[in-house]
Coordinates of C-alpha atoms in Angstrom, one line a residue:
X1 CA 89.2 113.2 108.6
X2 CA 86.1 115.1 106.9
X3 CA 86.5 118.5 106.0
X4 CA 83.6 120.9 104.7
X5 CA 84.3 124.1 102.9
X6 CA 82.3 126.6 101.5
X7 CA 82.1 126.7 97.5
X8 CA 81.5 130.4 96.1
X9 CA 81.8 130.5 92.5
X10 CA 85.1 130.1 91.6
X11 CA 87.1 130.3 95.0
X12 CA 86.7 127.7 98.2
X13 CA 86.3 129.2 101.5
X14 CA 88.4 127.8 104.7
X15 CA 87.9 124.3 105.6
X16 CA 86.6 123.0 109.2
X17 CA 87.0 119.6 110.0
X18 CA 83.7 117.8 110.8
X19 CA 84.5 114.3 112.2
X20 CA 87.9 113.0 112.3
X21 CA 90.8 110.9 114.5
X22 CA 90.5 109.0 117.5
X23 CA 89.9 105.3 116.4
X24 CA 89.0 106.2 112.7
X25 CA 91.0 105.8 109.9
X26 CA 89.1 107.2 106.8
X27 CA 85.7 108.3 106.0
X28 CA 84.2 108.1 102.6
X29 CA 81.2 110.9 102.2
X30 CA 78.8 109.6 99.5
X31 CA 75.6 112.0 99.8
X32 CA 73.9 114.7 101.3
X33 CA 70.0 115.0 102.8
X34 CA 67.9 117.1 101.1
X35 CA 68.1 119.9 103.7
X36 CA 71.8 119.7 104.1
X37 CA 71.8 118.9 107.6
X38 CA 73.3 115.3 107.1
X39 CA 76.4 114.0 105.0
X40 CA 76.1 110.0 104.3
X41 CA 79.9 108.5 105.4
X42 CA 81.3 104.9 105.4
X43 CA 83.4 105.3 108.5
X44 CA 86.3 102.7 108.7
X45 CA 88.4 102.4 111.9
X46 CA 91.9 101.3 113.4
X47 CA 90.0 97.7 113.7
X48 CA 89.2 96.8 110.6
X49 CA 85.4 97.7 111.0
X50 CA 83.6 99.7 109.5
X51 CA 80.2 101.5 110.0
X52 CA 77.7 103.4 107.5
X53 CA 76.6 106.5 109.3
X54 CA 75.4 110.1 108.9
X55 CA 77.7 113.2 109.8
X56 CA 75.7 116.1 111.0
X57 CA 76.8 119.3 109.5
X58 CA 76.0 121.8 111.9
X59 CA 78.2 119.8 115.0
X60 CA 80.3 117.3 113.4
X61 CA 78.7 114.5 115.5
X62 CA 78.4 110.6 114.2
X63 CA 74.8 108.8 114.3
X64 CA 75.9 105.1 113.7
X65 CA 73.6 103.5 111.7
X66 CA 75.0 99.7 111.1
X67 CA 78.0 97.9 111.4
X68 CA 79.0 96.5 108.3
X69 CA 82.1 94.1 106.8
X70 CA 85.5 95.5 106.3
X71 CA 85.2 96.0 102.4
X72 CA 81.7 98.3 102.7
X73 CA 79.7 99.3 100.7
X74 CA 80.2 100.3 96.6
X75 CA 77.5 103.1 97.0
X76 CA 75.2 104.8 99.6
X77 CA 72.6 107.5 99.0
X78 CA 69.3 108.8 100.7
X79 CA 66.1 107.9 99.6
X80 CA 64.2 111.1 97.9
X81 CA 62.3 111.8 101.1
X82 CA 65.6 111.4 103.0
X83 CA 63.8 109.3 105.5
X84 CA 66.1 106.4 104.3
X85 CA 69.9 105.7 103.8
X86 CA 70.1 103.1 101.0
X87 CA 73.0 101.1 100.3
X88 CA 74.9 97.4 99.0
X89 CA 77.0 95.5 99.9
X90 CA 78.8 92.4 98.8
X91 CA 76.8 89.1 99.5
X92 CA 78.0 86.6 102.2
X93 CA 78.6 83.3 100.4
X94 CA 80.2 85.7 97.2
X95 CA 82.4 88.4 97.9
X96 CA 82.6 89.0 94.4
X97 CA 78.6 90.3 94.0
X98 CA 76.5 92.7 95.9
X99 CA 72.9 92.8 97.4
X100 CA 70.8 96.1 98.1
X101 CA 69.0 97.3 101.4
X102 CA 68.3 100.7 102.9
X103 CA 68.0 101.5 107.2
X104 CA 66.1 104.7 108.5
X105 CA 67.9 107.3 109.0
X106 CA 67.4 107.0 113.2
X107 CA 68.4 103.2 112.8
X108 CA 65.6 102.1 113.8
X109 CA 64.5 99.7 111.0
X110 CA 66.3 98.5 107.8
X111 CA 65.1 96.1 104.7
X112 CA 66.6 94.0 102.3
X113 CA 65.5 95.9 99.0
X114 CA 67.6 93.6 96.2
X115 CA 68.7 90.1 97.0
X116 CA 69.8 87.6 94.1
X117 CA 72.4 85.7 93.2
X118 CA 73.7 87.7 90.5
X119 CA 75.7 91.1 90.9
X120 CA 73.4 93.8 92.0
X121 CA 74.6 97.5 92.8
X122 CA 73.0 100.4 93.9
X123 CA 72.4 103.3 91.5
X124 CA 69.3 105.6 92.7
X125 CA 66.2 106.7 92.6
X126 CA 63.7 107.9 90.0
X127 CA 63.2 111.5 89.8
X128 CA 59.9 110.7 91.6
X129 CA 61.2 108.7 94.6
X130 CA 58.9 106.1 93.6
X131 CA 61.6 104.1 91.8
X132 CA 65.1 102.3 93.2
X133 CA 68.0 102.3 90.1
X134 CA 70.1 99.5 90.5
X135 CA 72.6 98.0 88.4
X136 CA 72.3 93.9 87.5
X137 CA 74.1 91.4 85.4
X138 CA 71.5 89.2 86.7
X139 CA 70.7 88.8 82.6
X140 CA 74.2 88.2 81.1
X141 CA 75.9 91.5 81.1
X142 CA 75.6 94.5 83.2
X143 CA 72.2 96.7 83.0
X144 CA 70.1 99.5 84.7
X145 CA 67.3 97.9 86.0
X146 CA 64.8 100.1 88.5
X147 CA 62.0 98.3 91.3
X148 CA 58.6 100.3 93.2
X149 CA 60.0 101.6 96.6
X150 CA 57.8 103.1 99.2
X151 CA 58.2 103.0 103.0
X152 CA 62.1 101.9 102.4
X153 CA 60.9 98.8 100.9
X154 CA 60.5 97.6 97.4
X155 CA 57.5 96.3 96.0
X156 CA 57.0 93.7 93.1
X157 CA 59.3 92.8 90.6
X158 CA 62.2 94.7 88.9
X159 CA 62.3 95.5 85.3
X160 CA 64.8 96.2 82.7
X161 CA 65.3 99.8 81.8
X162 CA 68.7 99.7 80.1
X163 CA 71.3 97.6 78.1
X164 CA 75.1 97.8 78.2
X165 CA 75.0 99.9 81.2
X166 CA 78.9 98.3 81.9
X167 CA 80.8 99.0 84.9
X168 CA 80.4 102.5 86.0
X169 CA 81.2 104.8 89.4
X170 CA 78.1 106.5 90.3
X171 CA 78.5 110.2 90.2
X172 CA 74.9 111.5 91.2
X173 CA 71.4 111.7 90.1
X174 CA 70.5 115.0 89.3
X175 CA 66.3 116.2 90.5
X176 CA 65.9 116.2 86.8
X177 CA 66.5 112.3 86.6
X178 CA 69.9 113.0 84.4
X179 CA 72.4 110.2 85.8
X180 CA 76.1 111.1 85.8
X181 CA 78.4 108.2 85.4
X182 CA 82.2 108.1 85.0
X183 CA 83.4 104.8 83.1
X184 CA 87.0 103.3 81.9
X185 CA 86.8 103.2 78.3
X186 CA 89.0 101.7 75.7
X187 CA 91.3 98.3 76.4
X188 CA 94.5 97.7 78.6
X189 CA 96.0 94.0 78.0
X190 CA 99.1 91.8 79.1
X191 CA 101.0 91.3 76.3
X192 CA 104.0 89.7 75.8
X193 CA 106.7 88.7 72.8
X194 CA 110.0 87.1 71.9
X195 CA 113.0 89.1 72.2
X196 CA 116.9 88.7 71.7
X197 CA 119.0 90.6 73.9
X198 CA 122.2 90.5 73.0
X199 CA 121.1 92.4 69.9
X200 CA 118.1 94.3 71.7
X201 CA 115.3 93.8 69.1
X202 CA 111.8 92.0 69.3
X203 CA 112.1 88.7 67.6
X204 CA 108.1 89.0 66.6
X205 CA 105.3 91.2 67.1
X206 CA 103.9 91.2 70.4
X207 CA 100.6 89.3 71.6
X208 CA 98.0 90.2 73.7
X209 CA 96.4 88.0 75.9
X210 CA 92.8 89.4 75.7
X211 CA 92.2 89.2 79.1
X212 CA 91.5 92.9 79.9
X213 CA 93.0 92.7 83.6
X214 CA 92.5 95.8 86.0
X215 CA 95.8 95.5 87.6
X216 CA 98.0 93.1 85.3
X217 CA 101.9 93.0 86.8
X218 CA 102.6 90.0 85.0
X219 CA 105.8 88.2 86.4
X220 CA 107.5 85.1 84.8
X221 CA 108.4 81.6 86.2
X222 CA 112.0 80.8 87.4
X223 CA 111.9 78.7 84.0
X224 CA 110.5 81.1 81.9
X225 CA 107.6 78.2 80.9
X226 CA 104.6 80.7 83.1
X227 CA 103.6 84.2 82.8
X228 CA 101.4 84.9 85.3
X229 CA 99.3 88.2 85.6
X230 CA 96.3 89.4 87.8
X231 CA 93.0 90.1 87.2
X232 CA 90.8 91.9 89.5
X233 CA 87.3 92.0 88.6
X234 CA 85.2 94.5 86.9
X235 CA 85.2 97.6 88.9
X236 CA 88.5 96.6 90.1
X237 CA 87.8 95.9 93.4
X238 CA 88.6 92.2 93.7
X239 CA 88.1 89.6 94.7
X240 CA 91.3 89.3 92.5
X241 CA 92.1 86.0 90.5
X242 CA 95.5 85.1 89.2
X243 CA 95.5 83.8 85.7
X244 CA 98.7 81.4 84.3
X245 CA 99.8 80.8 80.6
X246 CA 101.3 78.0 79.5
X247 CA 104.1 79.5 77.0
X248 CA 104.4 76.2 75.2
X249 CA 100.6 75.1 74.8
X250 CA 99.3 78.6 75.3
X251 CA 96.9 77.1 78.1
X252 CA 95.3 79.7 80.1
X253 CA 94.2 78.4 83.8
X254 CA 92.7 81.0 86.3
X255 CA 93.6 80.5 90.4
X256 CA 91.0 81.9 92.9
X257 CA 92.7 82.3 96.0
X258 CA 90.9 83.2 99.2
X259 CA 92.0 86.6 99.2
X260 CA 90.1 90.2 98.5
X261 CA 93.1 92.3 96.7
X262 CA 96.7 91.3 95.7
X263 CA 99.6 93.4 94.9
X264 CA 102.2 91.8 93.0
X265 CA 102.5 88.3 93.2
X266 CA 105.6 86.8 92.6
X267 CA 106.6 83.2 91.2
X268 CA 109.2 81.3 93.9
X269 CA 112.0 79.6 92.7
X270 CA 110.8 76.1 92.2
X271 CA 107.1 77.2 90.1
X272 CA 105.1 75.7 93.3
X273 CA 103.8 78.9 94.6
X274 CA 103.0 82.4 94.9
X275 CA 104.3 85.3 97.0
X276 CA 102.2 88.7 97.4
X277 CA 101.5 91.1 99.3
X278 CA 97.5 91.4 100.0
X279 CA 94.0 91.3 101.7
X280 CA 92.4 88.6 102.5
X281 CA 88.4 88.1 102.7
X282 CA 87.7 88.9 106.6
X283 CA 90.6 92.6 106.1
X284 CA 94.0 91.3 107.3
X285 CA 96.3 93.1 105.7
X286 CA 99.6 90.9 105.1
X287 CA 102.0 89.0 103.0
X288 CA 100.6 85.3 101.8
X289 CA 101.3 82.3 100.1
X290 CA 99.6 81.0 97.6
X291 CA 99.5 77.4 96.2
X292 CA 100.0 77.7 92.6
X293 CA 97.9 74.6 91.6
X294 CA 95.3 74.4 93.9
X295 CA 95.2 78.4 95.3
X296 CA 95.1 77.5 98.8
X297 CA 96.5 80.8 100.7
X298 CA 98.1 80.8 103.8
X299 CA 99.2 84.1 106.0
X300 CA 102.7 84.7 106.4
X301 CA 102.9 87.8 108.1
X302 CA 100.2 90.5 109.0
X303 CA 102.7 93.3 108.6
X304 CA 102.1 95.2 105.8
X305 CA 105.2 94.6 103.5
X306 CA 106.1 94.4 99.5
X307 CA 107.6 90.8 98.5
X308 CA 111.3 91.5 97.3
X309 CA 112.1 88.1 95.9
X310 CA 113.3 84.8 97.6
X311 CA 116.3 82.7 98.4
X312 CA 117.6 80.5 95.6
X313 CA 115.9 77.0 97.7
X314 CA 112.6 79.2 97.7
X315 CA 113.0 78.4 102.1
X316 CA 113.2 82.1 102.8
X317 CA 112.0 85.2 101.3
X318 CA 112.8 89.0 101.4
X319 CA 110.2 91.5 102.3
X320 CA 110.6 95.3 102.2
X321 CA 108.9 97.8 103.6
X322 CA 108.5 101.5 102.6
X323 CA 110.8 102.6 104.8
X324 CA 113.0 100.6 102.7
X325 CA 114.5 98.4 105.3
X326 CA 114.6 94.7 103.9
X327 CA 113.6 91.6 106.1
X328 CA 114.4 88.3 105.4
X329 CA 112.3 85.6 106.1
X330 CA 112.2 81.6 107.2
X331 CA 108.8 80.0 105.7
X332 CA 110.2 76.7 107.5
X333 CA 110.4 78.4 111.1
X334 CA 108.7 81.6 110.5
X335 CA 111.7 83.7 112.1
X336 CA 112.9 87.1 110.4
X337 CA 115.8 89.5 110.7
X338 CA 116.7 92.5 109.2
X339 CA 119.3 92.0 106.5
X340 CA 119.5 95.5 105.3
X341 CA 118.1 99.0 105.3
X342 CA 118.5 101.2 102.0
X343 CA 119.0 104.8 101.9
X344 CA 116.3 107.3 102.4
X345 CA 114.6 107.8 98.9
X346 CA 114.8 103.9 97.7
X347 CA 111.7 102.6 95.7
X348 CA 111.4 99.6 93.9
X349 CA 113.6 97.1 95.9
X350 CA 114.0 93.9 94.1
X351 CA 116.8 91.0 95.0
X352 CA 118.3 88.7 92.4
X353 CA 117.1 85.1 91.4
X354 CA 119.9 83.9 93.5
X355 CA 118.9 85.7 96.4
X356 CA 122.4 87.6 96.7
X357 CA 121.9 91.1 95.5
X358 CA 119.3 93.5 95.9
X359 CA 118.5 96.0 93.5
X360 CA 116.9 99.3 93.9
X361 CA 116.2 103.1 92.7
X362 CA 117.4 106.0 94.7
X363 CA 115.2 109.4 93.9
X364 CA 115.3 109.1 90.4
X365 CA 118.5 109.1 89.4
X366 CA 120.7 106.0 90.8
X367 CA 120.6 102.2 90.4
X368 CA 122.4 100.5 92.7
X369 CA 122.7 96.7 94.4
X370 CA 124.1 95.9 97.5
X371 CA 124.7 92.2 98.5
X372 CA 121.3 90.5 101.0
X373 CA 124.6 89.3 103.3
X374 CA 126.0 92.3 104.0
X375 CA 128.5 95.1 102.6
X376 CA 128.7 98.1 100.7
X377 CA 126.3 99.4 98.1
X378 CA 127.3 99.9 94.5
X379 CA 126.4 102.0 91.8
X380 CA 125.4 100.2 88.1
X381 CA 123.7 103.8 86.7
X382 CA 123.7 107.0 87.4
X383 CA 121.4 109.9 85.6
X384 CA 121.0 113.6 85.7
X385 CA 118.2 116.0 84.6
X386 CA 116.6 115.9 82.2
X387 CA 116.8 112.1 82.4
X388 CA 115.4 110.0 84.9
X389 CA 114.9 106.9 86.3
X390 CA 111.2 105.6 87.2
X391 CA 111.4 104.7 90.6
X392 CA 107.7 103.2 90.7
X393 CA 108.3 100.1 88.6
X394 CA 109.4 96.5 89.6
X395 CA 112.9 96.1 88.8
X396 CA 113.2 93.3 86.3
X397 CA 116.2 90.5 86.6
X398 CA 117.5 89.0 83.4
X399 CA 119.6 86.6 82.1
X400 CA 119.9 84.8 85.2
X401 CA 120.4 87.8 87.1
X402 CA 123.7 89.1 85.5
X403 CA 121.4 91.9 84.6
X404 CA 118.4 94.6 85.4
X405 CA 116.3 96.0 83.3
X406 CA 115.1 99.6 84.2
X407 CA 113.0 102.1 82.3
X408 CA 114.9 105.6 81.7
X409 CA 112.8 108.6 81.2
X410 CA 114.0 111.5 79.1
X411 CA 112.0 114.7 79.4
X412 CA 112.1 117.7 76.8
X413 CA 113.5 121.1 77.7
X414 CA 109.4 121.8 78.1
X415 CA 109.3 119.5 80.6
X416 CA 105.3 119.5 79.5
X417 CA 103.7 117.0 81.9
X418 CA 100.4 117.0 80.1
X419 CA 99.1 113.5 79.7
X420 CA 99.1 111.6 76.5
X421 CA 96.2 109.1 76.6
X422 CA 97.0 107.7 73.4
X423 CA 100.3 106.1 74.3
X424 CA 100.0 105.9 78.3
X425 CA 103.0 108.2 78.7
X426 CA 103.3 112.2 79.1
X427 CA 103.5 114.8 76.3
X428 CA 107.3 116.1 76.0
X429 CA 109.1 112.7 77.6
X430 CA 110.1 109.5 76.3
X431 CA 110.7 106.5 77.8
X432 CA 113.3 103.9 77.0
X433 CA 114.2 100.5 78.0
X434 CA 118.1 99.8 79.0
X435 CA 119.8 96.8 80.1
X436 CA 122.5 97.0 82.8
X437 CA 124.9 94.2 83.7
X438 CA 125.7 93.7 87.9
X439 CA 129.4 92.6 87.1
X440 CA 131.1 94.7 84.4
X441 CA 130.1 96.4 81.3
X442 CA 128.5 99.5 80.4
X443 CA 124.6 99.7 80.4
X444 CA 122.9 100.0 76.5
X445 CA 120.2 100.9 75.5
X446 CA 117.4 98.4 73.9
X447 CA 116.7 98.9 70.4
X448 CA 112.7 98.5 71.3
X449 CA 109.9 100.2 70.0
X450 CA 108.0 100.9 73.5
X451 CA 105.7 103.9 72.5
X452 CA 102.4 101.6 73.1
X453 CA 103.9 99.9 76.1
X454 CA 102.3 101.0 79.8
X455 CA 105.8 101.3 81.2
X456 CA 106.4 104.0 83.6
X457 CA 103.6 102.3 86.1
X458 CA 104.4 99.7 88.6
X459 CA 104.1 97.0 86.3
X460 CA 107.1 98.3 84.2
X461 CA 108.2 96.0 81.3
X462 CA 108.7 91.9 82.9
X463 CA 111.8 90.0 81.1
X464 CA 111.8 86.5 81.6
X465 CA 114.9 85.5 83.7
X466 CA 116.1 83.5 80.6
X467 CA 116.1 86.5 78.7
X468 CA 113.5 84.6 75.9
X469 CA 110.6 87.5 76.7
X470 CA 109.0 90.7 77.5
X471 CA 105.8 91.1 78.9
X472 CA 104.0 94.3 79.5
X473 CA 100.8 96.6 79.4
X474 CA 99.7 98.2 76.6
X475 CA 96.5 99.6 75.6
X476 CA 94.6 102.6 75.3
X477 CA 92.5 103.2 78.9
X478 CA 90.6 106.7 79.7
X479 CA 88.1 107.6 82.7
X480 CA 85.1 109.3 80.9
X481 CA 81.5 111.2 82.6
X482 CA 78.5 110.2 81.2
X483 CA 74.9 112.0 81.4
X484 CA 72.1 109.1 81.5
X485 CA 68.6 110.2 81.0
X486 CA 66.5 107.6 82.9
X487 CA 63.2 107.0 81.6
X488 CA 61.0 104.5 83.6
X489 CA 59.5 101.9 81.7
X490 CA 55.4 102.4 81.5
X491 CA 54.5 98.9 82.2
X492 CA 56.9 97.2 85.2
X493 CA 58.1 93.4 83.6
X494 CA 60.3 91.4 84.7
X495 CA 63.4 90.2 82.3

């Protein structure tokens, strides 16, 4: 739903919903009209469609002004007159760049304002009006380029007004022509490194992979030969790519697989293929497979589960859902059943290489498995306050699956949750590594240095199943606003 409240200094009076229920499922406001009268949405519904359209302020009523593809647009604004609603959106033949065009605000008429193959995004306008700001990579690397507009449609040829203008999420234009920006800044890599553990201790330093991925979760082959990891573009909005490295040659080979966002894929048991949970490019929602030579993707299921893991013959495969009820599933037949339901509270669900246990987190505080055939539940670990255990991560099997790795958090007496940028974990807790075995012994500790490692995430820290490596996030990454001044340049060229 859309809310509007009123905003008087410091306090924020009682919200009223404007536009909400029914058949829709979100709406994104991106600007206002100059008099306040309209709010510009992207409205997406129960469908899978979605619509750009303005909100009027006074009634809450919807004036539709185009159907548009699932994924929308990246940015929509009016035009300084606010007889135009400008906006992009990704290009047909390349999901992966965006075009420019604006529609008048009574629908009535629309033009394509930016087309080209390269990646064009909509920024603005000029203090003026008399200019559109749009963002290009259309000459290598990312930068603020600006074109004549008049009549919602632009005239002559665009010029370049900026350099290094990177990746950033539009904030606003102020009347003053002072651009706010908000940018990720800094590095976040996959890294990964020999380990022994029997004695818990890195057998070198670790090695990043230089591949700056937006998402990472790397996972490992049944063989321990492929680390795979994800990569999803830029502004992190897919399309996402899944990149493979070769641990003996140190090969790196990229898969493009027909899909819009992935979740965490997951290597089956033979190396042939990928499991993940994901989008695809027309908005079906579902669990696919992915061919891990060629990236051809096929659809398992449209119902929106988390991969678990697989049988030990890679023929079915374990899907949970977040009610934490576990299905298992025949790729040969395309049956399912529902092997298992875990108690209320359970995150991070994960069954064994052999496809006979499956491991999970219960509200912070107990690791347990239970076998995928049937039978009781039993506890490996259990914590209390002021330790933890972070539920959010993917469990990670070892040494064949005779044992988990899980990440145990240990906040101070403080409990000071402010957030430490420097180290990706929180001021007053530390994180540590432990191994526990499934059949006997008591769980230890890992004598690893993890204060640079992105752990307490979803990605959590990856052991190959032969126990040989670690891979993990690490990096320093921070969301910073940026004031642009925009000057025009005095003589329009094209670059």
């Amino acid at each position: 739903s859309l809310f509007l409240a009123d905003f008087h200094g410091t306090s924020i009076g009682e919200p009223r919903r404007l536009l909400g229920s029914g058949e829709i499922s979100s709406i994104r406001p991106f600007d206002w009209s100059l008099d306040n009268k309209w709010i510009a949405v992207l409205v997406e519904r129960t469908d899978r469609s979605s619509q750009i359209g303005l909100v009027s302020v006074p009634d809450g009523q919807l004036r539709v002004l185009r159907s548009v593809n699932w994924r929308g647009p990246e940015n929509i604004c009016f035009s300084s007159n606010g007889k135009f609603v400008v906006y992009d959106l990704t290009q047909d033949d390349n999901p992966r760049n965006h075009d420019v065009f604006s529609v008048a605000i009574d629908g009535s008429r629309g033009s394509t304002l930016v087309a080209h193959p390269a990646d064009d995004r909509l920024v603005g306008f000029s203090r003026d009006g008399s200019h559109l700001l749009f963002s290009s990579d259309r000459a290598g690397s990312s930068a603020l380029w600006v074109q004549p507009f008049t009549d919602g449609k632009t005239l002559g040829r665009p010029a370049y007004v900026k350099p290094d203008f990177g990746s950033p999420w539009i904030q606003g234009l102020t009347a003053d022509g002072v651009l706010y920006v908000a940018k990720m800044v800094g590095d976040s890599d996959v890294h990964f490194a020999s380990v022994d553990l029997a004695a818990g201790k890195l057998l070198a330093a670790p090695q990043g992979l230089q591949r700056f991925p937006s998402l990472g979760s790397p996972d490992w082959s049944a063989d321990g030969k492929f680390l795979a990891f994800v990569d999803c573009g830029k502004f992190g909005g897919g399309p996402c790519t899944i990149s493979i490295r070769n641990m003996e040659t140190g090969q790196l080979r990229e898969l493009r697989p027909a899909l819009h966002y992935l979740g965490f894929p997951r290597w089956s048991p033979d190396g042939r293929s990928f499991l993940t949970d994901g989008t695809d490019l027309k908005g079906r929602r579902g669990v696919y497979l992915i061919d891990a030579s060629s990236g051809s993707t096929t659809l398992i299921t449209e119902a929106p589960r988390g991969v678990a893991g697989s049988s030990a013959d890679g023929r079915k495969v374990f899907l949970a859902n977040r009610a934490g009820k576990v299905v298992e599933w025949d790729l040969a037949t395309g049956s399912a059943r529902e092997i298992l339901s875990t108690p209320a509270g359970s995150w991070g669900i994960t069954v064994s290489p052999d496809g006979r246990l499956a491991a999970y987190i219960i509200k912070e505080s107990v690791l347990a498995v239970v076998p995928t055939s049937g039978g009781e539940p039993r506890e490996l670990l259990r914590v209390q306050e002021p330790e933890s255990l972070v539920r959010n991560v993917v469990l990670s099997w070892t040494l064949n699956g005779s044992a988990l790795v899980v990440t145990k958090r240990l906040t101070s007496a403080t409990r000071s949750l402010a957030r430490n940028s420097s180290t990706g974990g929180e001021a007053g807790v530390r994180s540590e590594l432990w191994l526990v075995p499934v059949s006997g012994g008591a769980p230890r500790k890992l004598d690893l240095d993890a204060s640079s490692w992105d752990i307490v995430n979803p990605i959590g820290a990856r052991f190959s199943p032969d126990g040989r490596y670690v891979a993990f996030m690490a990096g320093k990454r921070e969301m910073e606003v940026w004031a642009l001044e925009v000057s025009l340049p005095t003589k329009s060229a094209s670059r």
